[in-house]
């Protein structure tokens, strides 16, 4: 406040080590191997689903997101910047979107919504696996920053955005999204939540 900031300044790591279009909201799906396509709009890319149905979920479960060249490139950039800043500025993660958006990336948006309505147990399994991958992705970045980690604007807990939740009925939110958010809250002492609109 003495220096005119309303919030504590944080640093978003650069992406110098990434090849191809930046996957934006499809970041973790791309790290898991989803093909990302540049749409020509600098603010929009698309990702092909990684599986066709919930029966293929074990294949995603066995993938180690921390071995992804994309995540390793981000971590290399974070470590570089942490050395430059010498711990003076904390970092924000590259994680604008949460596990629900990753679940839709993994199986496709339409199939994700169908799954939540027709097979809630399958949807819960998908969300659990995607939450595991999301946490692994975040923790790798935290390690690269040597603990100088802020989240967004230093809110308590962890921040994540979500573009799907607003389209789910309240009962589905209670059954599928709240347990996922509760898990993140247990991990980080709370959740700060951003909706798509």
mmCIF file of N, CA, C and O in Angstrom, residues 70-150:
data_model
loop_
_atom_site.group_PDB
_atom_site.id
_atom_site.type_symbol
_atom_site.label_atom_id
_atom_site.label_comp_id
_atom_site.label_asym_id
_atom_site.label_seq_id
_atom_site.Cartn_x
_atom_site.Cartn_y
_atom_site.Cartn_z
ATOM 1 N N UNK A 70 5.634 -29.659 -22.016
ATOM 2 C CA UNK A 70 4.982 -28.367 -21.823
ATOM 3 C C UNK A 70 5.120 -27.918 -20.367
ATOM 4 O O UNK A 70 5.543 -26.796 -20.083
ATOM 5 N N UNK A 71 4.790 -28.797 -19.416
ATOM 6 C CA UNK A 71 4.912 -28.441 -17.999
ATOM 7 C C UNK A 71 6.373 -28.251 -17.619
ATOM 8 O O UNK A 71 6.715 -27.322 -16.877
ATOM 9 N N UNK A 72 7.253 -29.087 -18.135
ATOM 10 C CA UNK A 72 8.670 -28.934 -17.828
ATOM 11 C C UNK A 72 9.202 -27.601 -18.350
ATOM 12 O O UNK A 72 10.024 -26.952 -17.693
ATOM 13 N N UNK A 73 8.707 -27.160 -19.513
ATOM 14 C CA UNK A 73 9.087 -25.848 -20.033
ATOM 15 C C UNK A 73 8.607 -24.723 -19.142
ATOM 16 O O UNK A 73 9.345 -23.768 -18.863
ATOM 17 N N UNK A 74 7.363 -24.826 -18.663
ATOM 18 C CA UNK A 74 6.847 -23.813 -17.742
ATOM 19 C C UNK A 74 7.675 -23.773 -16.464
ATOM 20 O O UNK A 74 8.024 -22.706 -15.964
ATOM 21 N N UNK A 75 7.995 -24.949 -15.938
ATOM 22 C CA UNK A 75 8.767 -25.010 -14.688
ATOM 23 C C UNK A 75 10.169 -24.453 -14.875
ATOM 24 O O UNK A 75 10.700 -23.784 -13.982
ATOM 25 N N UNK A 76 10.763 -24.692 -16.039
ATOM 26 C CA UNK A 76 12.078 -24.135 -16.334
ATOM 27 C C UNK A 76 11.994 -22.599 -16.357
ATOM 28 O O UNK A 76 12.868 -21.909 -15.820
ATOM 29 N N UNK A 77 10.934 -22.078 -16.951
ATOM 30 C CA UNK A 77 10.748 -20.619 -16.993
ATOM 31 C C UNK A 77 10.527 -20.067 -15.584
ATOM 32 O O UNK A 77 11.071 -19.012 -15.232
ATOM 33 N N UNK A 78 9.753 -20.762 -14.769
ATOM 34 C CA UNK A 78 9.507 -20.314 -13.395
ATOM 35 C C UNK A 78 10.816 -20.295 -12.612
ATOM 36 O O UNK A 78 11.121 -19.328 -11.897
ATOM 37 N N UNK A 79 11.599 -21.364 -12.733
ATOM 38 C CA UNK A 79 12.869 -21.437 -12.003
ATOM 39 C C UNK A 79 13.809 -20.313 -12.434
ATOM 40 O O UNK A 79 14.487 -19.694 -11.604
ATOM 41 N N UNK A 80 13.837 -20.025 -13.732
ATOM 42 C CA UNK A 80 14.657 -18.920 -14.246
ATOM 43 C C UNK A 80 14.238 -17.592 -13.626
ATOM 44 O O UNK A 80 15.065 -16.814 -13.158
ATOM 45 N N UNK A 81 12.936 -17.350 -13.638
ATOM 46 C CA UNK A 81 12.440 -16.080 -13.116
ATOM 47 C C UNK A 81 12.603 -15.988 -11.610
ATOM 48 O O UNK A 81 12.835 -14.909 -11.062
ATOM 49 N N UNK A 82 12.483 -17.126 -10.921
ATOM 50 C CA UNK A 82 12.695 -17.124 -9.470
ATOM 51 C C UNK A 82 14.137 -16.738 -9.149
ATOM 52 O O UNK A 82 14.407 -16.006 -8.190
ATOM 53 N N UNK A 83 15.064 -17.193 -9.990
ATOM 54 C CA UNK A 83 16.475 -16.827 -9.788
ATOM 55 C C UNK A 83 16.682 -15.340 -10.046
ATOM 56 O O UNK A 83 17.383 -14.656 -9.302
ATOM 57 N N UNK A 84 16.047 -14.818 -11.088
ATOM 58 C CA UNK A 84 16.195 -13.400 -11.430
ATOM 59 C C UNK A 84 15.624 -12.510 -10.327
ATOM 60 O O UNK A 84 16.222 -11.513 -9.924
ATOM 61 N N UNK A 85 14.437 -12.869 -9.819
ATOM 62 C CA UNK A 85 13.754 -12.010 -8.841
ATOM 63 C C UNK A 85 14.231 -12.241 -7.413
ATOM 64 O O UNK A 85 13.896 -11.458 -6.523
ATOM 65 N N UNK A 86 15.006 -13.317 -7.177
ATOM 66 C CA UNK A 86 15.590 -13.591 -5.856
ATOM 67 C C UNK A 86 14.543 -13.587 -4.737
ATOM 68 O O UNK A 86 14.791 -13.099 -3.639
ATOM 69 N N UNK A 87 13.356 -14.122 -5.034
ATOM 70 C CA UNK A 87 12.343 -14.264 -3.992
ATOM 71 C C UNK A 87 11.624 -12.991 -3.609
ATOM 72 O O UNK A 87 10.873 -12.968 -2.639
ATOM 73 N N UNK A 88 11.838 -11.908 -4.339
ATOM 74 C CA UNK A 88 11.191 -10.643 -3.992
ATOM 75 C C UNK A 88 9.733 -10.625 -4.424
ATOM 76 O O UNK A 88 8.879 -10.024 -3.773
ATOM 77 N N UNK A 89 9.429 -11.275 -5.553
ATOM 78 C CA UNK A 89 8.063 -11.290 -6.076
ATOM 79 C C UNK A 89 7.581 -12.736 -6.128
ATOM 80 O O UNK A 89 8.313 -13.624 -6.562
ATOM 81 N N UNK A 90 6.372 -12.958 -5.687
ATOM 82 C CA UNK A 90 5.797 -14.304 -5.723
ATOM 83 C C UNK A 90 5.146 -14.558 -7.079
ATOM 84 O O UNK A 90 4.908 -13.645 -7.863
ATOM 85 N N UNK A 91 4.840 -15.818 -7.343
ATOM 86 C CA UNK A 91 4.344 -16.245 -8.642
ATOM 87 C C UNK A 91 2.867 -16.625 -8.603
ATOM 88 O O UNK A 91 2.370 -17.106 -7.599
ATOM 89 N N UNK A 92 2.211 -16.442 -9.733
ATOM 90 C CA UNK A 92 0.888 -17.010 -9.961
ATOM 91 C C UNK A 92 1.046 -18.236 -10.846
ATOM 92 O O UNK A 92 1.929 -18.276 -11.693
ATOM 93 N N UNK A 93 0.181 -19.222 -10.688
ATOM 94 C CA UNK A 93 0.283 -20.403 -11.552
ATOM 95 C C UNK A 93 -0.327 -20.159 -12.918
ATOM 96 O O UNK A 93 -1.172 -19.287 -13.087
ATOM 97 N N UNK A 94 0.121 -20.944 -13.898
ATOM 98 C CA UNK A 94 -0.600 -21.047 -15.150
ATOM 99 C C UNK A 94 -1.706 -22.063 -14.922
ATOM 100 O O UNK A 94 -1.535 -23.254 -15.153
ATOM 101 N N UNK A 95 -2.823 -21.617 -14.422
ATOM 102 C CA UNK A 95 -3.965 -22.497 -14.150
ATOM 103 C C UNK A 95 -5.220 -21.645 -14.073
ATOM 104 O O UNK A 95 -5.805 -21.495 -13.012
ATOM 105 N N UNK A 96 -5.627 -21.071 -15.177
ATOM 106 C CA UNK A 96 -6.800 -20.213 -15.143
ATOM 107 C C UNK A 96 -8.084 -21.028 -14.963
ATOM 108 O O UNK A 96 -9.077 -20.539 -14.480
ATOM 109 N N UNK A 97 -8.049 -22.279 -15.392
ATOM 110 C CA UNK A 97 -9.252 -23.105 -15.369
ATOM 111 C C UNK A 97 -9.045 -24.302 -14.462
ATOM 112 O O UNK A 97 -7.927 -24.754 -14.253
ATOM 113 N N UNK A 98 -10.164 -24.824 -13.942
ATOM 114 C CA UNK A 98 -10.085 -25.874 -12.941
ATOM 115 C C UNK A 98 -10.333 -27.269 -13.464
ATOM 116 O O UNK A 98 -10.432 -27.503 -14.677
ATOM 117 N N UNK A 99 -10.453 -28.225 -12.540
ATOM 118 C CA UNK A 99 -10.623 -29.634 -12.905
ATOM 119 C C UNK A 99 -11.871 -29.928 -13.742
ATOM 120 O O UNK A 99 -11.846 -30.839 -14.569
ATOM 121 N N UNK A 100 -12.951 -29.168 -13.567
ATOM 122 C CA UNK A 100 -14.153 -29.420 -14.383
ATOM 123 C C UNK A 100 -13.874 -29.117 -15.853
ATOM 124 O O UNK A 100 -14.276 -29.877 -16.744
ATOM 125 N N UNK A 101 -13.195 -28.014 -16.108
ATOM 126 C CA UNK A 101 -12.861 -27.680 -17.494
ATOM 127 C C UNK A 101 -11.909 -28.714 -18.083
ATOM 128 O O UNK A 101 -12.008 -29.066 -19.261
ATOM 129 N N UNK A 102 -10.978 -29.213 -17.265
ATOM 130 C CA UNK A 102 -10.090 -30.268 -17.738
ATOM 131 C C UNK A 102 -10.894 -31.528 -18.070
ATOM 132 O O UNK A 102 -10.633 -32.178 -19.095
ATOM 133 N N UNK A 103 -11.872 -31.870 -17.237
ATOM 134 C CA UNK A 103 -12.707 -33.048 -17.498
ATOM 135 C C UNK A 103 -13.414 -32.919 -18.848
ATOM 136 O O UNK A 103 -13.494 -33.881 -19.614
ATOM 137 N N UNK A 104 -13.913 -31.718 -19.148
ATOM 138 C CA UNK A 104 -14.570 -31.499 -20.439
ATOM 139 C C UNK A 104 -13.578 -31.576 -21.583
ATOM 140 O O UNK A 104 -13.914 -32.056 -22.671
ATOM 141 N N UNK A 105 -12.352 -31.133 -21.356
ATOM 142 C CA UNK A 105 -11.307 -31.268 -22.381
ATOM 143 C C UNK A 105 -10.985 -32.737 -22.634
ATOM 144 O O UNK A 105 -10.772 -33.147 -23.767
ATOM 145 N N UNK A 106 -10.913 -33.513 -21.575
ATOM 146 C CA UNK A 106 -10.509 -34.915 -21.689
ATOM 147 C C UNK A 106 -11.508 -35.723 -22.503
ATOM 148 O O UNK A 106 -11.137 -36.523 -23.359
ATOM 149 N N UNK A 107 -12.814 -35.498 -22.271
ATOM 150 C CA UNK A 107 -13.833 -36.335 -22.920
ATOM 151 C C UNK A 107 -14.661 -35.577 -23.956
ATOM 152 O O UNK A 107 -15.436 -36.181 -24.697
ATOM 153 N N UNK A 108 -14.506 -34.277 -24.026
ATOM 154 C CA UNK A 108 -15.314 -33.451 -24.919
ATOM 155 C C UNK A 108 -16.438 -32.795 -24.145
ATOM 156 O O UNK A 108 -17.043 -33.424 -23.264
ATOM 157 N N UNK A 109 -16.740 -31.555 -24.467
ATOM 158 C CA UNK A 109 -17.710 -30.783 -23.690
ATOM 159 C C UNK A 109 -19.084 -31.432 -23.711
ATOM 160 O O UNK A 109 -19.721 -31.615 -22.666
ATOM 161 N N UNK A 110 -19.575 -31.790 -24.893
ATOM 162 C CA UNK A 110 -20.918 -32.377 -24.972
ATOM 163 C C UNK A 110 -20.992 -33.682 -24.186
ATOM 164 O O UNK A 110 -21.931 -33.911 -23.423
ATOM 165 N N UNK A 111 -19.974 -34.547 -24.344
ATOM 166 C CA UNK A 111 -19.994 -35.814 -23.619
ATOM 167 C C UNK A 111 -19.864 -35.597 -22.117
ATOM 168 O O UNK A 111 -20.425 -36.361 -21.330
ATOM 169 N N UNK A 112 -19.128 -34.558 -21.724
ATOM 170 C CA UNK A 112 -19.028 -34.255 -20.294
ATOM 171 C C UNK A 112 -20.407 -33.944 -19.719
ATOM 172 O O UNK A 112 -20.792 -34.497 -18.682
ATOM 173 N N UNK A 113 -21.147 -33.071 -20.394
ATOM 174 C CA UNK A 113 -22.487 -32.733 -19.900
ATOM 175 C C UNK A 113 -23.405 -33.953 -19.913
ATOM 176 O O UNK A 113 -24.175 -34.169 -18.978
ATOM 177 N N UNK A 114 -23.328 -34.760 -20.965
ATOM 178 C CA UNK A 114 -24.135 -35.978 -21.011
ATOM 179 C C UNK A 114 -23.785 -36.905 -19.854
ATOM 180 O O UNK A 114 -24.665 -37.500 -19.221
ATOM 181 N N UNK A 115 -22.511 -37.027 -19.576
ATOM 182 C CA UNK A 115 -22.048 -37.901 -18.502
ATOM 183 C C UNK A 115 -22.579 -37.436 -17.146
ATOM 184 O O UNK A 115 -23.008 -38.254 -16.323
ATOM 185 N N UNK A 116 -22.572 -36.129 -16.908
ATOM 186 C CA UNK A 116 -23.063 -35.627 -15.620
ATOM 187 C C UNK A 116 -24.538 -35.960 -15.423
ATOM 188 O O UNK A 116 -24.975 -36.191 -14.300
ATOM 189 N N UNK A 117 -25.294 -36.011 -16.521
ATOM 190 C CA UNK A 117 -26.730 -36.301 -16.418
ATOM 191 C C UNK A 117 -27.030 -37.799 -16.411
ATOM 192 O O UNK A 117 -27.897 -38.261 -15.667
ATOM 193 N N UNK A 118 -26.309 -38.565 -17.233
ATOM 194 C CA UNK A 118 -26.657 -39.975 -17.438
ATOM 195 C C UNK A 118 -25.823 -40.948 -16.617
ATOM 196 O O UNK A 118 -26.246 -42.080 -16.374
ATOM 197 N N UNK A 119 -24.629 -40.532 -16.216
ATOM 198 C CA UNK A 119 -23.740 -41.420 -15.469
ATOM 199 C C UNK A 119 -22.963 -40.603 -14.435
ATOM 200 O O UNK A 119 -21.750 -40.394 -14.571
ATOM 201 N N UNK A 120 -23.645 -40.149 -13.366
ATOM 202 C CA UNK A 120 -22.965 -39.317 -12.370
ATOM 203 C C UNK A 120 -21.752 -40.004 -11.732
ATOM 204 O O UNK A 120 -20.762 -39.342 -11.420
ATOM 205 N N UNK A 121 -21.819 -41.324 -11.567
ATOM 206 C CA UNK A 121 -20.659 -42.023 -10.993
ATOM 207 C C UNK A 121 -19.463 -41.965 -11.936
ATOM 208 O O UNK A 121 -18.326 -41.760 -11.505
ATOM 209 N N UNK A 122 -19.718 -42.140 -13.230
ATOM 210 C CA UNK A 122 -18.649 -42.011 -14.213
ATOM 211 C C UNK A 122 -18.093 -40.600 -14.244
ATOM 212 O O UNK A 122 -16.878 -40.400 -14.329
ATOM 213 N N UNK A 123 -19.001 -39.611 -14.174
ATOM 214 C CA UNK A 123 -18.560 -38.213 -14.156
ATOM 215 C C UNK A 123 -17.718 -37.931 -12.919
ATOM 216 O O UNK A 123 -16.701 -37.239 -13.001
ATOM 217 N N UNK A 124 -18.123 -38.491 -11.772
ATOM 218 C CA UNK A 124 -17.357 -38.292 -10.540
ATOM 219 C C UNK A 124 -15.955 -38.893 -10.665
ATOM 220 O O UNK A 124 -14.966 -38.304 -10.210
ATOM 221 N N UNK A 125 -15.849 -40.057 -11.307
ATOM 222 C CA UNK A 125 -14.532 -40.676 -11.519
ATOM 223 C C UNK A 125 -13.665 -39.814 -12.426
ATOM 224 O O UNK A 125 -12.469 -39.616 -12.167
ATOM 225 N N UNK A 126 -14.263 -39.303 -13.502
ATOM 226 C CA UNK A 126 -13.535 -38.430 -14.420
ATOM 227 C C UNK A 126 -13.033 -37.182 -13.697
ATOM 228 O O UNK A 126 -11.872 -36.787 -13.839
ATOM 229 N N UNK A 127 -13.899 -36.566 -12.904
ATOM 230 C CA UNK A 127 -13.533 -35.351 -12.177
ATOM 231 C C UNK A 127 -12.440 -35.650 -11.152
ATOM 232 O O UNK A 127 -11.508 -34.853 -10.972
ATOM 233 N N UNK A 128 -12.509 -36.804 -10.494
ATOM 234 C CA UNK A 128 -11.475 -37.177 -9.528
ATOM 235 C C UNK A 128 -10.108 -37.294 -10.211
ATOM 236 O O UNK A 128 -9.106 -36.747 -9.730
ATOM 237 N N UNK A 129 -10.058 -37.994 -11.348
ATOM 238 C CA UNK A 129 -8.799 -38.150 -12.084
ATOM 239 C C UNK A 129 -8.294 -36.789 -12.547
ATOM 240 O O UNK A 129 -7.095 -36.490 -12.435
ATOM 241 N N UNK A 130 -9.196 -35.960 -13.048
ATOM 242 C CA UNK A 130 -8.783 -34.642 -13.538
ATOM 243 C C UNK A 130 -8.317 -33.741 -12.392
ATOM 244 O O UNK A 130 -7.399 -32.931 -12.578
ATOM 245 N N UNK A 131 -8.905 -33.900 -11.216
ATOM 246 C CA UNK A 131 -8.444 -33.145 -10.049
ATOM 247 C C UNK A 131 -7.038 -33.588 -9.661
ATOM 248 O O UNK A 131 -6.181 -32.757 -9.333
ATOM 249 N N UNK A 132 -6.777 -34.902 -9.731
ATOM 250 C CA UNK A 132 -5.416 -35.409 -9.470
ATOM 251 C C UNK A 132 -4.411 -34.755 -10.411
ATOM 252 O O UNK A 132 -3.346 -34.291 -9.981
ATOM 253 N N UNK A 133 -4.740 -34.725 -11.706
ATOM 254 C CA UNK A 133 -3.818 -34.165 -12.706
ATOM 255 C C UNK A 133 -3.650 -32.661 -12.505
ATOM 256 O O UNK A 133 -2.546 -32.115 -12.651
ATOM 257 N N UNK A 134 -4.737 -31.979 -12.173
ATOM 258 C CA UNK A 134 -4.700 -30.538 -11.930
ATOM 259 C C UNK A 134 -3.768 -30.229 -10.758
ATOM 260 O O UNK A 134 -2.938 -29.323 -10.830
ATOM 261 N N UNK A 135 -3.910 -30.994 -9.677
ATOM 262 C CA UNK A 135 -3.061 -30.780 -8.510
ATOM 263 C C UNK A 135 -1.591 -31.078 -8.824
ATOM 264 O O UNK A 135 -0.698 -30.344 -8.392
ATOM 265 N N UNK A 136 -1.337 -32.151 -9.571
ATOM 266 C CA UNK A 136 0.043 -32.470 -9.954
ATOM 267 C C UNK A 136 0.656 -31.330 -10.766
ATOM 268 O O UNK A 136 1.817 -30.961 -10.573
ATOM 269 N N UNK A 137 -0.133 -30.769 -11.682
ATOM 270 C CA UNK A 137 0.327 -29.676 -12.537
ATOM 271 C C UNK A 137 0.651 -28.443 -11.694
ATOM 272 O O UNK A 137 1.673 -27.789 -11.886
ATOM 273 N N UNK A 138 -0.215 -28.139 -10.753
ATOM 274 C CA UNK A 138 -0.013 -26.969 -9.895
ATOM 275 C C UNK A 138 1.198 -27.163 -8.983
ATOM 276 O O UNK A 138 2.030 -26.265 -8.839
ATOM 277 N N UNK A 139 1.285 -28.329 -8.354
ATOM 278 C CA UNK A 139 2.382 -28.579 -7.406
ATOM 279 C C UNK A 139 3.748 -28.507 -8.084
ATOM 280 O O UNK A 139 4.722 -28.054 -7.477
ATOM 281 N N UNK A 140 3.817 -28.968 -9.337
ATOM 282 C CA UNK A 140 5.090 -28.889 -10.066
ATOM 283 C C UNK A 140 5.522 -27.436 -10.222
ATOM 284 O O UNK A 140 6.709 -27.100 -10.059
ATOM 285 N N UNK A 141 4.592 -26.559 -10.521
ATOM 286 C CA UNK A 141 4.918 -25.134 -10.650
ATOM 287 C C UNK A 141 5.315 -24.535 -9.299
ATOM 288 O O UNK A 141 6.222 -23.713 -9.209
ATOM 289 N N UNK A 142 4.628 -24.963 -8.237
ATOM 290 C CA UNK A 142 4.966 -24.471 -6.902
ATOM 291 C C UNK A 142 6.393 -24.857 -6.520
ATOM 292 O O UNK A 142 7.138 -24.046 -5.958
ATOM 293 N N UNK A 143 6.764 -26.104 -6.818
ATOM 294 C CA UNK A 143 8.133 -26.548 -6.513
ATOM 295 C C UNK A 143 9.152 -25.719 -7.297
ATOM 296 O O UNK A 143 10.200 -25.347 -6.766
ATOM 297 N N UNK A 144 8.836 -25.427 -8.553
ATOM 298 C CA UNK A 144 9.764 -24.655 -9.391
ATOM 299 C C UNK A 144 9.971 -23.242 -8.845
ATOM 300 O O UNK A 144 11.031 -22.649 -9.034
ATOM 301 N N UNK A 145 8.960 -22.711 -8.161
ATOM 302 C CA UNK A 145 9.050 -21.355 -7.604
ATOM 303 C C UNK A 145 9.662 -21.350 -6.203
ATOM 304 O O UNK A 145 9.730 -20.297 -5.565
ATOM 305 N N UNK A 146 10.096 -22.520 -5.719
ATOM 306 C CA UNK A 146 10.711 -22.624 -4.386
ATOM 307 C C UNK A 146 9.843 -22.031 -3.285
ATOM 308 O O UNK A 146 10.324 -21.338 -2.394
ATOM 309 N N UNK A 147 8.540 -22.271 -3.383
ATOM 310 C CA UNK A 147 7.646 -21.829 -2.316
ATOM 311 C C UNK A 147 7.213 -20.381 -2.395
ATOM 312 O O UNK A 147 6.383 -19.953 -1.595
ATOM 313 N N UNK A 148 7.760 -19.607 -3.347
ATOM 314 C CA UNK A 148 7.316 -18.213 -3.486
ATOM 315 C C UNK A 148 6.053 -18.212 -4.326
ATOM 316 O O UNK A 148 6.064 -17.896 -5.504
ATOM 317 N N UNK A 149 4.972 -18.585 -3.701
ATOM 318 C CA UNK A 149 3.738 -18.832 -4.428
ATOM 319 C C UNK A 149 2.628 -17.977 -3.869
ATOM 320 O O UNK A 149 2.437 -17.936 -2.653
ATOM 321 N N UNK A 150 1.878 -17.323 -4.722
ATOM 322 C CA UNK A 150 0.890 -16.368 -4.240
ATOM 323 C C UNK A 150 -0.537 -16.792 -4.501
ATOM 324 O O UNK A 150 -1.440 -16.337 -3.830
#
